[in-house]
PDB file of C-alpha atoms in Angstrom:
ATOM      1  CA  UNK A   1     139.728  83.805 123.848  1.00 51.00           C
ATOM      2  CA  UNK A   2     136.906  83.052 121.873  1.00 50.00           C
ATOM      3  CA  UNK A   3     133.405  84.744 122.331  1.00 56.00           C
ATOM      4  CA  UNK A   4     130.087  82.945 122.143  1.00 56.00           C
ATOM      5  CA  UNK A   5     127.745  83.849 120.021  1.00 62.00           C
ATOM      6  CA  UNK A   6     124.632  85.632 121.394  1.00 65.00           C
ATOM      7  CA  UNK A   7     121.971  83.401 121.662  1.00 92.00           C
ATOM      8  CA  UNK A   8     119.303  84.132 118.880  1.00 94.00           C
ATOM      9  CA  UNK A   9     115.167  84.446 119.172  1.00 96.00           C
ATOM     10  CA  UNK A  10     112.266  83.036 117.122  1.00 97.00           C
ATOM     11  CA  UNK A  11     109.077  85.062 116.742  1.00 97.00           C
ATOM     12  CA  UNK A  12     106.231  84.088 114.017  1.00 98.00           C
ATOM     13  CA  UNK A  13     104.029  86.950 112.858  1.00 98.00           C
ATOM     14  CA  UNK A  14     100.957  86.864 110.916  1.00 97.00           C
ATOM     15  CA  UNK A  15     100.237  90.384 109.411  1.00 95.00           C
ATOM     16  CA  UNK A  16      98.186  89.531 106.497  1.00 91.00           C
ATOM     17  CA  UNK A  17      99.881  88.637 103.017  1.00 91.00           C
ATOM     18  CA  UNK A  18     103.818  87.145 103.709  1.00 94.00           C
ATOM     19  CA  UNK A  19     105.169  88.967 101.082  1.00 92.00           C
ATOM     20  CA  UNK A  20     104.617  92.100 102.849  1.00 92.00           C
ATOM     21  CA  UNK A  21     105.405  90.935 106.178  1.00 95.00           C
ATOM     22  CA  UNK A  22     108.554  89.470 105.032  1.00 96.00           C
ATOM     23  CA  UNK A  23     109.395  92.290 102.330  1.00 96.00           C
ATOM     24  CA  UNK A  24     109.499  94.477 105.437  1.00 96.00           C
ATOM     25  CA  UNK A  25     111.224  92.483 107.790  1.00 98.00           C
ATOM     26  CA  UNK A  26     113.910  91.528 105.794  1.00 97.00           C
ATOM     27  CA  UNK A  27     115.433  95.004 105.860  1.00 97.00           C
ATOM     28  CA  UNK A  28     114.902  95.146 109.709  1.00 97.00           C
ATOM     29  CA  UNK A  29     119.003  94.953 111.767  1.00 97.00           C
ATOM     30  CA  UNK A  30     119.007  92.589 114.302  1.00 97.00           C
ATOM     31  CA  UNK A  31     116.679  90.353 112.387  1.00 98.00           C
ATOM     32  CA  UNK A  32     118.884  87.505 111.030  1.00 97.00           C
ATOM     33  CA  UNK A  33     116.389  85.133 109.266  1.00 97.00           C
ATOM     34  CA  UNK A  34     112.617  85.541 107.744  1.00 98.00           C
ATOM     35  CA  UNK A  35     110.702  82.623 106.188  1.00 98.00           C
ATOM     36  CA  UNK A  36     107.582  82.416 105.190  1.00 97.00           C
ATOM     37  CA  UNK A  37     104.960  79.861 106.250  1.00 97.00           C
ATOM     38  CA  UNK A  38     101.956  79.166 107.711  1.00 97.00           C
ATOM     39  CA  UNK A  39     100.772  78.035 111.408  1.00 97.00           C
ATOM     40  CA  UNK A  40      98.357  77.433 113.864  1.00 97.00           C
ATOM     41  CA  UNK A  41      95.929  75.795 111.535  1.00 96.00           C
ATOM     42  CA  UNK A  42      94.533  71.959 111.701  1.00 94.00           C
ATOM     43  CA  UNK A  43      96.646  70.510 108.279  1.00 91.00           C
ATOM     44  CA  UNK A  44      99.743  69.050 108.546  1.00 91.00           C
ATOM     45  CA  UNK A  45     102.442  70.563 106.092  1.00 93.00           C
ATOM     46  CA  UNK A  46      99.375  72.018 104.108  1.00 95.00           C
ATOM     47  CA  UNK A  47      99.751  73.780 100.570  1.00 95.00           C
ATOM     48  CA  UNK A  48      99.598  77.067  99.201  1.00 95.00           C
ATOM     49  CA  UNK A  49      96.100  76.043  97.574  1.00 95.00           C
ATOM     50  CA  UNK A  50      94.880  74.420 100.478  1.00 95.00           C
ATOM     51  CA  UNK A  51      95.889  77.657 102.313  1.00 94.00           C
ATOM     52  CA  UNK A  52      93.962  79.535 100.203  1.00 92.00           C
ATOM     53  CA  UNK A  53      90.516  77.890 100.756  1.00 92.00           C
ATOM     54  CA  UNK A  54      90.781  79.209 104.423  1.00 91.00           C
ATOM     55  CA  UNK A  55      89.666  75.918 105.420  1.00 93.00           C
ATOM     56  CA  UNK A  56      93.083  74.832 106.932  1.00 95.00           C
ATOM     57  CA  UNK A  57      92.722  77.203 110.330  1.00 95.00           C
ATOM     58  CA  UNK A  58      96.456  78.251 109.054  1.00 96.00           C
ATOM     59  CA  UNK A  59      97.607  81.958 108.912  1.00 96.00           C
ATOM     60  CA  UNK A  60     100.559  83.041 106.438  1.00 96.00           C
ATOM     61  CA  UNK A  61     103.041  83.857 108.753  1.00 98.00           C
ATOM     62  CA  UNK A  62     106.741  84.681 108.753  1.00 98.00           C
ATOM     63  CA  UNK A  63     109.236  83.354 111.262  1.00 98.00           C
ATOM     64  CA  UNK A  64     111.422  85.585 112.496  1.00 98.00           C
ATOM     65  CA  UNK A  65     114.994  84.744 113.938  1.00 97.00           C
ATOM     66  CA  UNK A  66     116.557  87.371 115.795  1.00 97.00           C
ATOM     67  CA  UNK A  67     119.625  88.948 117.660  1.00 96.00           C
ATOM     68  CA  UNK A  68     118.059  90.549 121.246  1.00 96.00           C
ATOM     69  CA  UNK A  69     121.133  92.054 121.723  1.00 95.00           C
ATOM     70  CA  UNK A  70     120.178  94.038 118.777  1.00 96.00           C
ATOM     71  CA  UNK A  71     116.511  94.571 118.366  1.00 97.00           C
ATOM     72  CA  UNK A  72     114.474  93.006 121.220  1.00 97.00           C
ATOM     73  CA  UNK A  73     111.015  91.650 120.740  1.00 98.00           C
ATOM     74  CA  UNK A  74     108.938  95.012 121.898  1.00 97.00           C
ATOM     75  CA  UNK A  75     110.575  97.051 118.516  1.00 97.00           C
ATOM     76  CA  UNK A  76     109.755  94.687 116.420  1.00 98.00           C
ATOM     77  CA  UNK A  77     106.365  94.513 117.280  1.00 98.00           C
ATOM     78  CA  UNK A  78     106.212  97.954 117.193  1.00 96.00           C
ATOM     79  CA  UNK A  79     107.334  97.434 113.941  1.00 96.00           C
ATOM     80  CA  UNK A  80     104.845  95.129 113.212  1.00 97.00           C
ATOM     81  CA  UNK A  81     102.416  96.783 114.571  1.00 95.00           C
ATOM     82  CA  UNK A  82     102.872  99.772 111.912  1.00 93.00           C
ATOM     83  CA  UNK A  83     103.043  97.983 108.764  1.00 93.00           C
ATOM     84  CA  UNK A  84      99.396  95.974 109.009  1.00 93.00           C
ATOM     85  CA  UNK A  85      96.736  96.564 110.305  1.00 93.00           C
ATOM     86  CA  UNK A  86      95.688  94.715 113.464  1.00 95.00           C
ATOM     87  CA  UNK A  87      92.066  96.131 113.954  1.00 95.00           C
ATOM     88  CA  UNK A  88      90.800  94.320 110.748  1.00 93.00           C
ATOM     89  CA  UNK A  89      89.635  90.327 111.727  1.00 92.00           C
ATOM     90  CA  UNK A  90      90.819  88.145 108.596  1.00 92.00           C
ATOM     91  CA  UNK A  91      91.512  91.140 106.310  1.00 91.00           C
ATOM     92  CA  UNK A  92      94.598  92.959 105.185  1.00 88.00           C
ATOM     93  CA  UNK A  93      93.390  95.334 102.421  1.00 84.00           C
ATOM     94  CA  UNK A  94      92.025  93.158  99.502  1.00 83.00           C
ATOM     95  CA  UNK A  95      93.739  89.737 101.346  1.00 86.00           C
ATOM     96  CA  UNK A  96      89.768  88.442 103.119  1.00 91.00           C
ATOM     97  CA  UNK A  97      89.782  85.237 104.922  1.00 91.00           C
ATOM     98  CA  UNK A  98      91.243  83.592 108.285  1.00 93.00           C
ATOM     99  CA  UNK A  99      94.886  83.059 106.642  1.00 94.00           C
ATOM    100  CA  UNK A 100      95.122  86.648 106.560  1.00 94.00           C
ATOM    101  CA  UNK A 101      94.517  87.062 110.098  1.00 96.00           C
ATOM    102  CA  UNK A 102      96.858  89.274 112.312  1.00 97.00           C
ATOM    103  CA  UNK A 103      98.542  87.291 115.015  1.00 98.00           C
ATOM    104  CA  UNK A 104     101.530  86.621 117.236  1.00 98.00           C
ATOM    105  CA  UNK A 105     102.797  82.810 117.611  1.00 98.00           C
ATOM    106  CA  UNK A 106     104.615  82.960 121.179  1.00 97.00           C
ATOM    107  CA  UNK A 107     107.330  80.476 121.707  1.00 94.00           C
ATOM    108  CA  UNK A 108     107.884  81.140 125.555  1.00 95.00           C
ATOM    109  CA  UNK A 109     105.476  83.006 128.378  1.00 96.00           C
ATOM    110  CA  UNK A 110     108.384  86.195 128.421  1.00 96.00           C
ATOM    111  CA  UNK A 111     107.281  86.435 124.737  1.00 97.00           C
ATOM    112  CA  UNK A 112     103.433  86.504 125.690  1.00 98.00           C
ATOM    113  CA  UNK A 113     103.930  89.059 128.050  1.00 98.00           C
ATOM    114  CA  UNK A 114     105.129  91.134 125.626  1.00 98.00           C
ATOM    115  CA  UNK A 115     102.949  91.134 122.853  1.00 98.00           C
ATOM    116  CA  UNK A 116     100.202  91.281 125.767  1.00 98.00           C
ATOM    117  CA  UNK A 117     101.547  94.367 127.047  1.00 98.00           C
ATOM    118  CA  UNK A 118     102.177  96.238 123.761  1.00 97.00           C
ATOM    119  CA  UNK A 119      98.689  95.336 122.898  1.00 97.00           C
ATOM    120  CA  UNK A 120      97.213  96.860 125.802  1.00 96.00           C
ATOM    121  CA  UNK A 121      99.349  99.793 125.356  1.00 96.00           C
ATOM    122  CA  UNK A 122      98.275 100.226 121.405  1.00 95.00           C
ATOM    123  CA  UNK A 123      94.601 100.004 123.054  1.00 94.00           C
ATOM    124  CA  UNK A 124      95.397 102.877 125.807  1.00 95.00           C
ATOM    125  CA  UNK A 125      96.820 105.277 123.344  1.00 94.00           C
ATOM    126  CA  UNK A 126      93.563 105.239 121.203  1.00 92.00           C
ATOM    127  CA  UNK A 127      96.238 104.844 118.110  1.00 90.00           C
ATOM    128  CA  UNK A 128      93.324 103.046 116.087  1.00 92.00           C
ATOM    129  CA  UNK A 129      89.886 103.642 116.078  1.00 92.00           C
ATOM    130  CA  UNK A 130      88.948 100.435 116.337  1.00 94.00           C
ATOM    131  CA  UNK A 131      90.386  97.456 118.677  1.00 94.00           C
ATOM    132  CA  UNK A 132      93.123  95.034 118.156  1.00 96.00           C
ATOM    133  CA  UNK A 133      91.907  91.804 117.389  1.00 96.00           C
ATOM    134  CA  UNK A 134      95.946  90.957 116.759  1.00 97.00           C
ATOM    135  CA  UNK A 135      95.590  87.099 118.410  1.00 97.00           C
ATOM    136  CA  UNK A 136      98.033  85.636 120.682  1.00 98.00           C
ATOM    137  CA  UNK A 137      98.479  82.575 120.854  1.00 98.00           C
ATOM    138  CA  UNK A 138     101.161  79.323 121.210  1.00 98.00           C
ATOM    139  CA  UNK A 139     103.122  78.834 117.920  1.00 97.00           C
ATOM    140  CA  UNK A 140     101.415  75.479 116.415  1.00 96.00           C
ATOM    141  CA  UNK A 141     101.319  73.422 113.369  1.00 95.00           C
ATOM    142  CA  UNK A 142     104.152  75.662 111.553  1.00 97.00           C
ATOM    143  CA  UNK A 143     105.203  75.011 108.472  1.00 96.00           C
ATOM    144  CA  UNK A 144     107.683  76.502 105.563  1.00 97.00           C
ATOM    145  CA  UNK A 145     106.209  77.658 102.786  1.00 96.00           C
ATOM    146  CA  UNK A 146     106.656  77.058  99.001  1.00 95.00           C
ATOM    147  CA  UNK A 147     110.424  77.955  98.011  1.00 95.00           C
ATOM    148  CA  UNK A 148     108.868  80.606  95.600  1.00 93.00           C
ATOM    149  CA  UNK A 149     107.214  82.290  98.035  1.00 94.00           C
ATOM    150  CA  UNK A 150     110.500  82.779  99.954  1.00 96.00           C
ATOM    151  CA  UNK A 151     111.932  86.072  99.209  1.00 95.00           C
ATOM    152  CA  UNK A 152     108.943  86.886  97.154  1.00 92.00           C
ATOM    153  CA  UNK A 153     109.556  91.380  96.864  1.00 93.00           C
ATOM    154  CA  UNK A 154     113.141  90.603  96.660  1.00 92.00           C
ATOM    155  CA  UNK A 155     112.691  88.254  93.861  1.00 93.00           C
ATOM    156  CA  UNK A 156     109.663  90.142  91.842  1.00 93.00           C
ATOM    157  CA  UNK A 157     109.703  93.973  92.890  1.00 90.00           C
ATOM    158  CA  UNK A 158     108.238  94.774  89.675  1.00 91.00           C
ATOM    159  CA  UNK A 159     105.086  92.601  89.814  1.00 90.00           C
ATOM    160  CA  UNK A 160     101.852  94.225  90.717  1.00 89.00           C
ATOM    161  CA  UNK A 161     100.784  93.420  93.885  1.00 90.00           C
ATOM    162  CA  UNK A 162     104.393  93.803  95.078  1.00 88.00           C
ATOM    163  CA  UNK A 163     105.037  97.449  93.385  1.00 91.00           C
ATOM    164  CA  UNK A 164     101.437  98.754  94.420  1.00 91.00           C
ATOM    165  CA  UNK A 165     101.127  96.491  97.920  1.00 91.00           C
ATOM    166  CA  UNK A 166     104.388  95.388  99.146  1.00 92.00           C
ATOM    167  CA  UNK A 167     106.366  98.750  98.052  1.00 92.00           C
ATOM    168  CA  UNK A 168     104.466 100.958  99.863  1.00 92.00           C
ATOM    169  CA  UNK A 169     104.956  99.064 103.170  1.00 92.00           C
ATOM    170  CA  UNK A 170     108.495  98.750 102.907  1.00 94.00           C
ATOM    171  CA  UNK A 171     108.518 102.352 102.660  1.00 93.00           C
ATOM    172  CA  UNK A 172     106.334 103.087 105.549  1.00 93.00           C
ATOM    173  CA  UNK A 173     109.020 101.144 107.812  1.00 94.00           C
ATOM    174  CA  UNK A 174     111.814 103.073 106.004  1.00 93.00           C
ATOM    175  CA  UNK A 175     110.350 105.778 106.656  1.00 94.00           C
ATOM    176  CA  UNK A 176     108.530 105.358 110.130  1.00 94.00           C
ATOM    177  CA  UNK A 177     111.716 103.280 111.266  1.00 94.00           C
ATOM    178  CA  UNK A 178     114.689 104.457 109.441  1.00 94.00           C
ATOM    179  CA  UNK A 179     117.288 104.173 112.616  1.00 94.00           C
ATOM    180  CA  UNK A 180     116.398 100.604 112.328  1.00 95.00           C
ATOM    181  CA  UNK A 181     117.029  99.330 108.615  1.00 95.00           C
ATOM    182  CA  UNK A 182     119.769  97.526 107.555  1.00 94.00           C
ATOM    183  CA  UNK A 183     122.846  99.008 106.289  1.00 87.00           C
TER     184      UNK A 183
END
């Protein structure tokens, strides 16, 4: 007797810069697949150039496939939630404009009420000083980004803004979230 495979999840995060975001979530168990890319912007299958004017509406995002049988959506928001910052509007660090804005792209309503609810629980503990301006919102417009941009920190761990950007957030999680990196 043959068992089925569990049925997987898709999740797209924007937390600022994709390198980051997908540095960290690479090493995350349960998550099977990260891609870069952008979404919910007005081009169709837009560039990284035309990304980087900000006039596209897109946000660099990374899609997320995942096993819920073993990491469900709240942890890895959590996780997410740790490794950006989701009180600064189009701004991660150095990263300004609306492509580095922090947001969830929902693919269902149970996702929604999710990242709704650990929003409003981030906001009752007073972790940040200022509010979440994390937006929620149906996934739209998604596409893959550049194939050099995939694996990006895997591929260039040495170059600067990975060793003195990327690094130190995949050490946070490591370190904030060790029970859940990959073996």
């Amino acid at each position: 007797m043959s068992s089925s495979p569990s049925p997987t999840e898709t999740i797209v995060l924007g937390g600022g810069c994709f390198w980051c975001t997908e540095a960290v979530f690479d090493r995350v168990q349960g998550v099977l697949d990260v891609e870069s890319g952008y979404s919910n912007g007005q081009t169709l299958n837009p560039s990284y150039e035309q990304i980087c004017t900000g006039r596209t509406g897109h946000a660099e995002v990374v899609k997320l496939e995942f096993d819920p049988a073993q990491i469900s959506l709240r942890e890895l928001l959590e996780i997410f939630f740790v490794v950006h910052d989701p009180t600064t509007l189009n701004r991660q660090g150095n990263d300004v404009g609306t492509q580095y804005r922090s947001g969830i792209y929902i693919t269902s309503d149970a996702q929604k009420e999710v990242a709704d609810a650990v929003i409003r629980e981030i906001e009752a503990s007073k972790t940040y000083s200022s509010p979440v301006v994390t937006e929620v919102a149906p996934l739209a417009n998604y596409s893959t980004a550049e194939a050099y941009h995939q694996d990006y920190f895997l591929n260039h761990p040495n170059q600067g803004y990975c060793a003195f950007v990327v690094g130190p957030k995949v050490e946070k999680f490591q370190k904030t979230f060790a029970s859940r990196v990959k073996a």
